[in-house]
mmCIF file of C-alpha atoms in Angstrom:
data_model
loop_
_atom_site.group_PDB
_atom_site.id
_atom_site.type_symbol
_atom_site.label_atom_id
_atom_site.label_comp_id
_atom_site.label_asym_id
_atom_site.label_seq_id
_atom_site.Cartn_x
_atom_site.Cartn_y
_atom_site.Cartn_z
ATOM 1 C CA UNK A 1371 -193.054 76.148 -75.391
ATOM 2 C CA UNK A 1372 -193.101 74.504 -72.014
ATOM 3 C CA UNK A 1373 -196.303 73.566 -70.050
ATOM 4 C CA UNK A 1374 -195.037 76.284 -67.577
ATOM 5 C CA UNK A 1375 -194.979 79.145 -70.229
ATOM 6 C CA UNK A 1376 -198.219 77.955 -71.901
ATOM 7 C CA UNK A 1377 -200.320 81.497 -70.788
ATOM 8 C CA UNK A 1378 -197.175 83.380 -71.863
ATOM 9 C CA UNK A 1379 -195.957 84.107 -68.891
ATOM 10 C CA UNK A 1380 -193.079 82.042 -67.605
ATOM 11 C CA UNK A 1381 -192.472 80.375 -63.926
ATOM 12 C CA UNK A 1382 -189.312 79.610 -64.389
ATOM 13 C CA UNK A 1383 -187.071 82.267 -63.123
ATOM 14 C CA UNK A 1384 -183.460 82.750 -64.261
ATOM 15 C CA UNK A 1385 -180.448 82.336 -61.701
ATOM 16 C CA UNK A 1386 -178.938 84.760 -59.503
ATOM 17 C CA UNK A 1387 -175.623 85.575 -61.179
ATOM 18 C CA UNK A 1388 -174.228 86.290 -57.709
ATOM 19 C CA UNK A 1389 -175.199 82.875 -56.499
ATOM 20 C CA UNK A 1390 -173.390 81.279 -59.404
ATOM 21 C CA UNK A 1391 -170.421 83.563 -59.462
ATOM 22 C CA UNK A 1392 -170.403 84.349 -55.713
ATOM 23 C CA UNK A 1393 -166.743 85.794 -56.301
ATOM 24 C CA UNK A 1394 -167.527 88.272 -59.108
ATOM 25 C CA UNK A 1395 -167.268 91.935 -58.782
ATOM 26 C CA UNK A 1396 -168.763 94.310 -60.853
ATOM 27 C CA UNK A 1397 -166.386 97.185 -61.638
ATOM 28 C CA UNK A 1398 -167.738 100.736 -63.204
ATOM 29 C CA UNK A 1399 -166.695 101.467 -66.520
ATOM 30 C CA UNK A 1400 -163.116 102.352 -66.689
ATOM 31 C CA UNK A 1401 -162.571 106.156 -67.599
ATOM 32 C CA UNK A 1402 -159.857 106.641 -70.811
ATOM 33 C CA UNK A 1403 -156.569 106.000 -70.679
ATOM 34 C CA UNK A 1404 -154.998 109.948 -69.720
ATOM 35 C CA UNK A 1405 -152.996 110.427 -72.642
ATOM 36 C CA UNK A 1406 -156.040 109.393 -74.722
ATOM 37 C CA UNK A 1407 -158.391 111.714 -72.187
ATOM 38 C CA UNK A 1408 -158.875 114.347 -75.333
ATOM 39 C CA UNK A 1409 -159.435 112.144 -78.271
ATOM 40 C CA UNK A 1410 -162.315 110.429 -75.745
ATOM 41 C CA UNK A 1411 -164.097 113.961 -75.129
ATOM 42 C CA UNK A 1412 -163.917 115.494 -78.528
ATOM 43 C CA UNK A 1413 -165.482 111.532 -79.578
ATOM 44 C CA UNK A 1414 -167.986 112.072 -76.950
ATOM 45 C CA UNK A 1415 -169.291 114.976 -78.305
ATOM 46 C CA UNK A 1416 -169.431 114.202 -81.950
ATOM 47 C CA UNK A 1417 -171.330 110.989 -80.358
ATOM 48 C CA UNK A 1418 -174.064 113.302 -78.834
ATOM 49 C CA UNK A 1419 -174.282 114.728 -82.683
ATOM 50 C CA UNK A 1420 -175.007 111.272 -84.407
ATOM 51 C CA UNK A 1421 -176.368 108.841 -82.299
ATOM 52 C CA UNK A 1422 -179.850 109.810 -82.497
ATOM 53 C CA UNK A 1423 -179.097 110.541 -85.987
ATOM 54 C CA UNK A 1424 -182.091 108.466 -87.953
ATOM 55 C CA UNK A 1425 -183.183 108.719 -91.486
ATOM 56 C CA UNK A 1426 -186.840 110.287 -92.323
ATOM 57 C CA UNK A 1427 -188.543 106.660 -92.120
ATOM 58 C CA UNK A 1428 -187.069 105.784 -88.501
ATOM 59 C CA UNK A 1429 -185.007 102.564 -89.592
ATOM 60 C CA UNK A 1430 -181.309 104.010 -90.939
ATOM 61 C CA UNK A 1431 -179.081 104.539 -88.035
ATOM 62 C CA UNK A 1432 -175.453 105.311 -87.128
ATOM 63 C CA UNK A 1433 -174.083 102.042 -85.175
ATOM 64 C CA UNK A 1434 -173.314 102.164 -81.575
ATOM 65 C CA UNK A 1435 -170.293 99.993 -82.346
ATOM 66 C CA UNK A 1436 -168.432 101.539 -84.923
ATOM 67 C CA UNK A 1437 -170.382 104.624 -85.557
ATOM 68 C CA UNK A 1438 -171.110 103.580 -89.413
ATOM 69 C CA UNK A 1439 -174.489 104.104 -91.252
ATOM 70 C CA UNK A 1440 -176.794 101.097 -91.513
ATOM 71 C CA UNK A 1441 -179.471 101.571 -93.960
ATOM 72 C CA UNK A 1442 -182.934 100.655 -93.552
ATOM 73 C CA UNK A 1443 -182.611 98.382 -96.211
ATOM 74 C CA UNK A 1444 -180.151 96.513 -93.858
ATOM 75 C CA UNK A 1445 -182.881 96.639 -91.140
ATOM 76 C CA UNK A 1446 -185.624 95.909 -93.284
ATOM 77 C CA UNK A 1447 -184.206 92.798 -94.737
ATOM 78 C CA UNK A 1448 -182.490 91.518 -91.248
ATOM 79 C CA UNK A 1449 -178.919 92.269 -92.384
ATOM 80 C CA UNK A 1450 -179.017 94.818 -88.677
ATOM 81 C CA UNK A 1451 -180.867 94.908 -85.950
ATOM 82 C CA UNK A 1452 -183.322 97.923 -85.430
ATOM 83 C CA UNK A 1453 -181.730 100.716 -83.776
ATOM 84 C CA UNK A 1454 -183.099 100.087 -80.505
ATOM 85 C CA UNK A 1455 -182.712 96.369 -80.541
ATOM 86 C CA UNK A 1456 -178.949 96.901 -81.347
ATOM 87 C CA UNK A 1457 -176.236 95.125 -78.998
ATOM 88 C CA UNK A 1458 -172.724 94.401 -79.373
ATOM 89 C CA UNK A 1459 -171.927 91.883 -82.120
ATOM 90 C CA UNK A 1460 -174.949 92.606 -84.194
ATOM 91 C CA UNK A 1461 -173.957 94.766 -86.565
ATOM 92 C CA UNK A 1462 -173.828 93.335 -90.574
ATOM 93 C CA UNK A 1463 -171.199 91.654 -91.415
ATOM 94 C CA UNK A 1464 -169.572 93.954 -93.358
ATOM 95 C CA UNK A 1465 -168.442 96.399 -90.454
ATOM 96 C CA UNK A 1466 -166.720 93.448 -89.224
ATOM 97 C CA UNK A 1467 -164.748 93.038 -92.133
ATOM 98 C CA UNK A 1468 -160.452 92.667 -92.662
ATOM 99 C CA UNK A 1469 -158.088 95.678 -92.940
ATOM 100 C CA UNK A 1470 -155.803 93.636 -94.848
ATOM 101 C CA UNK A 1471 -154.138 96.180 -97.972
ATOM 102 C CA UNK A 1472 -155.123 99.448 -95.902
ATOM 103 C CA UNK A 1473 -152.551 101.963 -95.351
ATOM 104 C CA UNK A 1474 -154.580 104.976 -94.155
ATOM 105 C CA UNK A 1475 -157.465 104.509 -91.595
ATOM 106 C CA UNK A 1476 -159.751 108.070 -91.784
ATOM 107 C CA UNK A 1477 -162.656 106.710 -89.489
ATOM 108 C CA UNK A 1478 -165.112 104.276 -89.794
ATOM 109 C CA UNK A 1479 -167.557 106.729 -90.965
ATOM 110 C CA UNK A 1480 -165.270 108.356 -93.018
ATOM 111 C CA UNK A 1481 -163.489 106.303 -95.914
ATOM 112 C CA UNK A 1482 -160.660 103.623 -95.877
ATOM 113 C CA UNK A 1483 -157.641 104.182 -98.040
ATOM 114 C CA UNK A 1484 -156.138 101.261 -99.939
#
């Protein structure tokens, strides 16, 4: 810890991201691609039916990312991050892994068919 952060709270204040990157613009999220427009609502609403989705002790959770389970086990041992320390990238390993030998894709909450 630095002599500055020694009481715990820190001096040092991070940069102004529009004083490094004086030319970057900040778009708002881009809305689905038209001919996708109804897959993107009917996925929004099954999203309002899982996302806060948690098992009885509060750790299990369905994944922001790819809307698969993570079991508190995963969360207990540091496999996942808790549900509301998850960000993008930090799901376990294994919903990152290869499609290689699949020839049906059902969902990622649903099954994969080799």
């Amino acid at each position: 810890m630095s002599p500055d952060c020694a009481d715990g709270v820190c001096k040092d204040s991070p940069p102004d991201p529009k004083e490094m990157f004086p030319d970057l613009e900040v778009l708002p999220r881009p809305e689905p691609n038209p001919a996708m427009q109804d897959d993107h609502e009917a996925w929004l609403k099954e999203y309002d039916q899982w996302y806060t989705l948690r098992c009885p002790c509060g750790r299990g959770y369905f994944c922001r990312e790819h809307g698969s389970w993570i079991s508190k086990d995963d969360v207990s041992s540091g496999i996942a991050a808790a549900a509301d320390e998850q960000k993008k990238g930090s799901c376990p390993g294994y919903h990152y892994g290869g499609y290689n030998d699949i020839t049906s894709y059902i969902g990622e909450r649903d099954a994969l068919v080799r």
